[in-house]
mmCIF file of C-alpha atoms in Angstrom:
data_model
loop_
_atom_site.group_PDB
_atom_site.id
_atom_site.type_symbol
_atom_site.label_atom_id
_atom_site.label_comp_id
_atom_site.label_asym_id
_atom_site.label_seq_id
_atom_site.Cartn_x
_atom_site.Cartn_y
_atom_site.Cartn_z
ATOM 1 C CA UNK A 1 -140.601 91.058 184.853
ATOM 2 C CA UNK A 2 -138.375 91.737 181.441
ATOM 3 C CA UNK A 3 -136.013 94.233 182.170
ATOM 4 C CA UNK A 4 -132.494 96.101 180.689
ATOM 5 C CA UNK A 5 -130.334 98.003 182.447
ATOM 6 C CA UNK A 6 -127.696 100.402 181.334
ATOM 7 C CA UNK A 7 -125.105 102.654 182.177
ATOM 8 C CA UNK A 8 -126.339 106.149 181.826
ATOM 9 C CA UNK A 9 -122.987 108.079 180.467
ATOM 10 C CA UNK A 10 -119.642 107.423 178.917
ATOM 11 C CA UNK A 11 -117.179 109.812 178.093
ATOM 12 C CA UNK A 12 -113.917 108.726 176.052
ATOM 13 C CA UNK A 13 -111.240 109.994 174.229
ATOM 14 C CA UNK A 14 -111.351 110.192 170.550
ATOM 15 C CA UNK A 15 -109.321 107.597 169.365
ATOM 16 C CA UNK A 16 -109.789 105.713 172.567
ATOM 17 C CA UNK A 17 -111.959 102.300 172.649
ATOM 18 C CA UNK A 18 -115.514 102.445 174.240
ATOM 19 C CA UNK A 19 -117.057 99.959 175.808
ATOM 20 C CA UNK A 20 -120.683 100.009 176.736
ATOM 21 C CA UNK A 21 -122.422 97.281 178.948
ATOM 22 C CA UNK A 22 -125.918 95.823 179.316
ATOM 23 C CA UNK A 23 -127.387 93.729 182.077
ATOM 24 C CA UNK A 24 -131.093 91.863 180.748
ATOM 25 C CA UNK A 25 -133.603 89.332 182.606
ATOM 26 C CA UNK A 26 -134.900 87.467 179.476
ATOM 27 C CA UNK A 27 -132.890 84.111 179.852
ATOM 28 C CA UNK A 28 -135.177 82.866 176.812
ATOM 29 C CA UNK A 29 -134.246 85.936 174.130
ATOM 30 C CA UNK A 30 -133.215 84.573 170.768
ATOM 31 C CA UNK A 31 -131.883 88.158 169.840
ATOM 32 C CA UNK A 32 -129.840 90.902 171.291
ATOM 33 C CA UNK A 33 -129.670 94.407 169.550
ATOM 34 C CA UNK A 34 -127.644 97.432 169.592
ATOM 35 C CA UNK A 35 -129.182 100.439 168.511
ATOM 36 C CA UNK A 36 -127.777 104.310 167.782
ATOM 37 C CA UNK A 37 -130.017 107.389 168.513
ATOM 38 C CA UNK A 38 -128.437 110.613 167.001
ATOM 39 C CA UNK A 39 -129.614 114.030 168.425
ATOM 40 C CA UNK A 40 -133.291 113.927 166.903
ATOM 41 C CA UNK A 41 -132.958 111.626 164.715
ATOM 42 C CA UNK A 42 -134.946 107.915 165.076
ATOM 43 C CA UNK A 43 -133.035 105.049 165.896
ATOM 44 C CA UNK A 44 -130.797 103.192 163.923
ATOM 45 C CA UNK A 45 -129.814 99.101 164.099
ATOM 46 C CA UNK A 46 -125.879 98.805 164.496
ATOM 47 C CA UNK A 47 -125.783 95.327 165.013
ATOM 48 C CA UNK A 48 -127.336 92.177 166.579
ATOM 49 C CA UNK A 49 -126.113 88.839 168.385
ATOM 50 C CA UNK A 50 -128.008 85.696 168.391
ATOM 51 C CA UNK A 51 -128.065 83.896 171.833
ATOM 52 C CA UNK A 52 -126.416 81.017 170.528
ATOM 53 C CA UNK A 53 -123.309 83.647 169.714
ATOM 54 C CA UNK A 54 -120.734 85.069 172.296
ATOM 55 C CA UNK A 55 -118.909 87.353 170.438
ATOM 56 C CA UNK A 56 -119.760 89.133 166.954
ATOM 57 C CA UNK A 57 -117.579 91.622 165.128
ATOM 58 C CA UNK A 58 -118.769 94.076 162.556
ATOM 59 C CA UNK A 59 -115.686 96.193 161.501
ATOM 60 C CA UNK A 60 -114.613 98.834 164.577
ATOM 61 C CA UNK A 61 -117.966 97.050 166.576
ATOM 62 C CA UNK A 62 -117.564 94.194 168.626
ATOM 63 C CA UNK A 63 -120.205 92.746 170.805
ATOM 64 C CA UNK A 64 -119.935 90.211 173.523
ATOM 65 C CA UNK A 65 -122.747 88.180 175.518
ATOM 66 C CA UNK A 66 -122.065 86.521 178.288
ATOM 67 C CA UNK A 67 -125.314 84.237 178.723
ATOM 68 C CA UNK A 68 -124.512 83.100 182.222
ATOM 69 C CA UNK A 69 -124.054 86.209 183.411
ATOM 70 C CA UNK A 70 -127.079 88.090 181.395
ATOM 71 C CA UNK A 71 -124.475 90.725 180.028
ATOM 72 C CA UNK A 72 -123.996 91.885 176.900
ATOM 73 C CA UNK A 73 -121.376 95.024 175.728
ATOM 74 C CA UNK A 74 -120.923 96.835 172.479
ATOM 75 C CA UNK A 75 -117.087 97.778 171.863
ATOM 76 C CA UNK A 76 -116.697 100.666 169.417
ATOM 77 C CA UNK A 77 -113.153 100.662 168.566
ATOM 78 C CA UNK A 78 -111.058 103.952 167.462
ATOM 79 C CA UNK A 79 -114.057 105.668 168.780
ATOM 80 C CA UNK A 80 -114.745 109.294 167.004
ATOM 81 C CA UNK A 81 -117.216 112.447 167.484
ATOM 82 C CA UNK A 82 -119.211 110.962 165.367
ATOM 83 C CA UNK A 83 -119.869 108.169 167.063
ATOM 84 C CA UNK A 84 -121.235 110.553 170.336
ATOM 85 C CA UNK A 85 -125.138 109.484 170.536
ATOM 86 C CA UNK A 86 -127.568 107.363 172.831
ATOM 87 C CA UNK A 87 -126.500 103.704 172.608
ATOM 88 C CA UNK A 88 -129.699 101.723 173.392
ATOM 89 C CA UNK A 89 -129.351 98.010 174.157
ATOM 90 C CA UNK A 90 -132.687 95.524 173.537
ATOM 91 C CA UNK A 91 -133.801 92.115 174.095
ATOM 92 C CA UNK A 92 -136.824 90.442 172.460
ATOM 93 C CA UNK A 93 -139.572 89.836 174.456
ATOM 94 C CA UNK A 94 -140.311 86.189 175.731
ATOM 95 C CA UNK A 95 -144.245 87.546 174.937
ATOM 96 C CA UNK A 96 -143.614 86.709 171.200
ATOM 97 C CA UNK A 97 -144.344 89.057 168.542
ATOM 98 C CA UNK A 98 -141.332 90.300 168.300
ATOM 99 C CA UNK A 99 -141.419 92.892 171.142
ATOM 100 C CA UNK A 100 -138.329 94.586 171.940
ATOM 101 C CA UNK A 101 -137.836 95.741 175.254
ATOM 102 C CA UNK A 102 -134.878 98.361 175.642
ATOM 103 C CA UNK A 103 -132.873 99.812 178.283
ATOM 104 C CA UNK A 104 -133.071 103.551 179.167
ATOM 105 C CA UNK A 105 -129.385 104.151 177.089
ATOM 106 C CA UNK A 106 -126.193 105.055 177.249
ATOM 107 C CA UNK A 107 -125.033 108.915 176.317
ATOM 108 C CA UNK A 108 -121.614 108.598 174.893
ATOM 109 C CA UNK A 109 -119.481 111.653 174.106
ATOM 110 C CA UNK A 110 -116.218 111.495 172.755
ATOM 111 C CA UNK A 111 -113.931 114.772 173.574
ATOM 112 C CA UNK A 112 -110.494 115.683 171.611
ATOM 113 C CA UNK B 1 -134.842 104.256 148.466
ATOM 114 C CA UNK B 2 -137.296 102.208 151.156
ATOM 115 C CA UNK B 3 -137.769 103.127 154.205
ATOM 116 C CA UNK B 4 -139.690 104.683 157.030
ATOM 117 C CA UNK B 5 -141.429 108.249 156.934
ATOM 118 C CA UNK B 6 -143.233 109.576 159.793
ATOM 119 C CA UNK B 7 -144.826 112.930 159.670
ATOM 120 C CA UNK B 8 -145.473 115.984 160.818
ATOM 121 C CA UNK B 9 -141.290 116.212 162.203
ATOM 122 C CA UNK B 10 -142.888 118.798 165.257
ATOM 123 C CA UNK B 11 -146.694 119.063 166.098
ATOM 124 C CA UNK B 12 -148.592 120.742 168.660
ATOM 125 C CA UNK B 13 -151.600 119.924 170.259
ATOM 126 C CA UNK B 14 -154.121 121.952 172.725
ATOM 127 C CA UNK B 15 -155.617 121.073 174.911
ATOM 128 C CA UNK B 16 -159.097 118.592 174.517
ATOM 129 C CA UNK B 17 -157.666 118.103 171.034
ATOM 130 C CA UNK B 18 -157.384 114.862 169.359
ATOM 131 C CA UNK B 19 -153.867 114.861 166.720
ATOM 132 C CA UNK B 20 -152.810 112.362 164.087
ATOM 133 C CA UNK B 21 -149.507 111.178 163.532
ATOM 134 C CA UNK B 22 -148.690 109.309 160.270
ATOM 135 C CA UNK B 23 -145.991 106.537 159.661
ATOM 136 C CA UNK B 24 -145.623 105.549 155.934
ATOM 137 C CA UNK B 25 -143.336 102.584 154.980
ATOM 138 C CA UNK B 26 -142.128 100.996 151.945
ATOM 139 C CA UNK B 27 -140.325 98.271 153.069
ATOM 140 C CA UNK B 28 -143.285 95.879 152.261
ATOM 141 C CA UNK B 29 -143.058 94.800 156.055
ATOM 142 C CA UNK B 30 -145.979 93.423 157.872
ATOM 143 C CA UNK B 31 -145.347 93.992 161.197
ATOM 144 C CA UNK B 32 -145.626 98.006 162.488
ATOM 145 C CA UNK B 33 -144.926 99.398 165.724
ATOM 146 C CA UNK B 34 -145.229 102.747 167.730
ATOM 147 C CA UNK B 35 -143.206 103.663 170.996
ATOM 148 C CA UNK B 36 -143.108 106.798 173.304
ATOM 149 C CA UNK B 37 -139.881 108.184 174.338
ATOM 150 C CA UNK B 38 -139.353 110.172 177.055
ATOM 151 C CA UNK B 39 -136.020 112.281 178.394
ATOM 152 C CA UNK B 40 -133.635 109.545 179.864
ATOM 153 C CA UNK B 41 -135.990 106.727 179.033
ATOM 154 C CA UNK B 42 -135.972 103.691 176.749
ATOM 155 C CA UNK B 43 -138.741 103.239 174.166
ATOM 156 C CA UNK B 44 -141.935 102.092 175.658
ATOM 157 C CA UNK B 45 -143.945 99.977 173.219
ATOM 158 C CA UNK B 46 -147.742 101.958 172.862
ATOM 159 C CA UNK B 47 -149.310 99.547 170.186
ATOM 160 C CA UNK B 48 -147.640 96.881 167.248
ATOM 161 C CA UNK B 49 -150.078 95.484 163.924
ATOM 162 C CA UNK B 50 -148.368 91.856 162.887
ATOM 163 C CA UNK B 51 -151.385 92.270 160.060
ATOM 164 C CA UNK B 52 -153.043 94.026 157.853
ATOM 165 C CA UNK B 53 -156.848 95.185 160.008
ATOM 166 C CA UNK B 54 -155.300 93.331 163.467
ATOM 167 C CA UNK B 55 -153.633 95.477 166.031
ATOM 168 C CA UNK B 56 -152.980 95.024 169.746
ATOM 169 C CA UNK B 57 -151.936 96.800 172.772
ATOM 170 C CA UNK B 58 -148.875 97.333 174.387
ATOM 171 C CA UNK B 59 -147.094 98.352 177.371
ATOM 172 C CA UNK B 60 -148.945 101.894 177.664
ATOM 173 C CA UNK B 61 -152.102 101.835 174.991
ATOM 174 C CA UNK B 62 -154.111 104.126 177.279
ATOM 175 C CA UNK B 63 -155.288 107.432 175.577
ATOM 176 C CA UNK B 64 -153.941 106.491 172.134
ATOM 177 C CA UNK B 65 -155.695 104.472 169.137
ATOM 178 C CA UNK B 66 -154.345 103.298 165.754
ATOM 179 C CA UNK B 67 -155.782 101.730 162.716
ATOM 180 C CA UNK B 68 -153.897 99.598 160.006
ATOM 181 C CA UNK B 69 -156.321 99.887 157.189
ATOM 182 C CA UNK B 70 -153.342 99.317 154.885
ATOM 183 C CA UNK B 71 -149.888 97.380 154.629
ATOM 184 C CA UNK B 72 -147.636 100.321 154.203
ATOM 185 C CA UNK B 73 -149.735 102.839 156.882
ATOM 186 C CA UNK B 74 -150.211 102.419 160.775
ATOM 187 C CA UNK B 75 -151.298 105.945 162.037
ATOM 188 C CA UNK B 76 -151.562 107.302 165.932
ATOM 189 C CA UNK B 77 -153.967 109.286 167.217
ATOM 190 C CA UNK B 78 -153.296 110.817 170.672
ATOM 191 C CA UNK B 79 -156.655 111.424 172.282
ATOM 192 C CA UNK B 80 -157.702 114.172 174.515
ATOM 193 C CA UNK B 81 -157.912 111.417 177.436
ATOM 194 C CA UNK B 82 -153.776 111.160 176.468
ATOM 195 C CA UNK B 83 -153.551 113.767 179.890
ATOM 196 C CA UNK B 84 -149.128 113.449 179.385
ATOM 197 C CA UNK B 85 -148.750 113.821 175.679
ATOM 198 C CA UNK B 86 -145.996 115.573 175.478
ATOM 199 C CA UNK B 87 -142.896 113.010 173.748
ATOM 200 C CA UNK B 88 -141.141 112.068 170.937
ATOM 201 C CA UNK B 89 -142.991 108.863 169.155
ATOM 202 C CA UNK B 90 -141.120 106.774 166.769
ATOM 203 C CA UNK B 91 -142.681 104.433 164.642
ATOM 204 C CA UNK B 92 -141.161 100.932 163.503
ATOM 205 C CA UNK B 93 -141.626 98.567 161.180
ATOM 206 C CA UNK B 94 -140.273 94.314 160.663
ATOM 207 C CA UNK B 95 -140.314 91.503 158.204
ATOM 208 C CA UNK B 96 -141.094 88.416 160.287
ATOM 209 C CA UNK B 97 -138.408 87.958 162.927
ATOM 210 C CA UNK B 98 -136.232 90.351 161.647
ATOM 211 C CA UNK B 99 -134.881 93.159 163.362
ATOM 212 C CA UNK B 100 -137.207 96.646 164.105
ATOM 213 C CA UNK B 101 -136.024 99.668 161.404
ATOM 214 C CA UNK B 102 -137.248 103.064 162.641
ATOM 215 C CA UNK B 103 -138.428 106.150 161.454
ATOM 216 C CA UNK B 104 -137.268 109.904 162.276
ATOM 217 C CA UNK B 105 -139.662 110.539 164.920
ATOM 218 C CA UNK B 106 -142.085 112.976 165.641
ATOM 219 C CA UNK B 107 -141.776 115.548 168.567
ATOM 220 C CA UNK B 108 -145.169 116.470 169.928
ATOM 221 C CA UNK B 109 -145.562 119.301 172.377
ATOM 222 C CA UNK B 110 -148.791 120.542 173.606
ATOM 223 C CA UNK B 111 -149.696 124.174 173.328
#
């Protein structure tokens, strides 16, 4: 069945670059998404890749998919505490109506 | 400014009691969505409207119903036969195949 896998944890250095990954099943999904989950809070689109893409940069975010290998990665660049959150990763579903089906997220904190 | 408003932020339920949570939008989307979230879980979808009176089920429907007598509203109700309510539900609405915008959430906790 569809499923995306993540990388429960990151911890970086402010300043530092971030990098987290995502493994999917879908070979058919048109779309990719990143999405950011503050303490609380609902969650928030960063950014997106279409499958046709393999790289797409969005000022200090950078995301690469690797369609062969089913792996897609959000770079956050000069990474900050405000950027510490859940970093969930989705892919639409090949059952149509634009069902997204997300991994379980990545915790990133950023320490001084 | 448009967006997504769910409400109540925090709501309790006891038990054998049926609760109602509301998700407003005015982004003039047609498609709406709810999910569950649980601690160190993705977002599980519960049930999505493409339409104005037409909903379906998703991935985990049981013990919840929704209506979508309007464009803008798609409420949840978490029935008594809901026996693991306890979550945080976020609502969602799209335009087409656009991307999913969220809501805030609401936390509910049962009593």
């Amino acid at each position: 069945g569809e499923d995306v896998e993540q990388s429960l944890f990151l911890s970086v250095r402010e300043g530092d670059s971030s990098v987290i990954n995502c493994t999917y099943t879908d070979s058919s999904s048109t779309y990719l998404y990143w999405y950011k989950q503050e303490p609380g809070a609902g969650l928030q689109l960063l950014t997106y890749i279409f499958s046709n893409m393999d790289m797409k940069q969005d000022q200090r975010l950078t995301v690469l998919l690797n369609k062969k290998d089913k792996h897609l990665s959000l770079r956050i660049a000069d990474t900050q505490t405000g950027d510490s959150a859940i970093y969930f990763c989705a892919e639409i579903s090949s059952g149509g109506y634009n069902k997204l089906i997300f991994g379980a997220g990545t915790r990133l904190a950023v320490h001084p | 400014d448009g967006g997504i408003t769910q409400s109540p932020k925090y709501l309790f339920r006891k038990e054998g009691q049926n609760v109602t949570l509301s998700c407003e939008q005015n982004l003039n989307h047609d498609a709406m969505y709810w999910y569950r979230q649980d601690p160190g879980q993705g977002l599980r979808l519960i049930y999505y409207s493409q339409i104005v009176n037409d909903f379906q089920k998703g991935d985990i429907a049981e013990g919840y119903s929704v209506s979508r007598e309007k464009k803008e509203s798609f409420p949840l109700t978490v029935t008594s036969a809901q026996k693991n309510p306890t979550a945080f539900y976020l609502c969602a609405s799209s335009a087409g195949g656009q991307p999913q915008h969220f809501g805030d959430g609401t936390r509910l906790s049962i009593l």
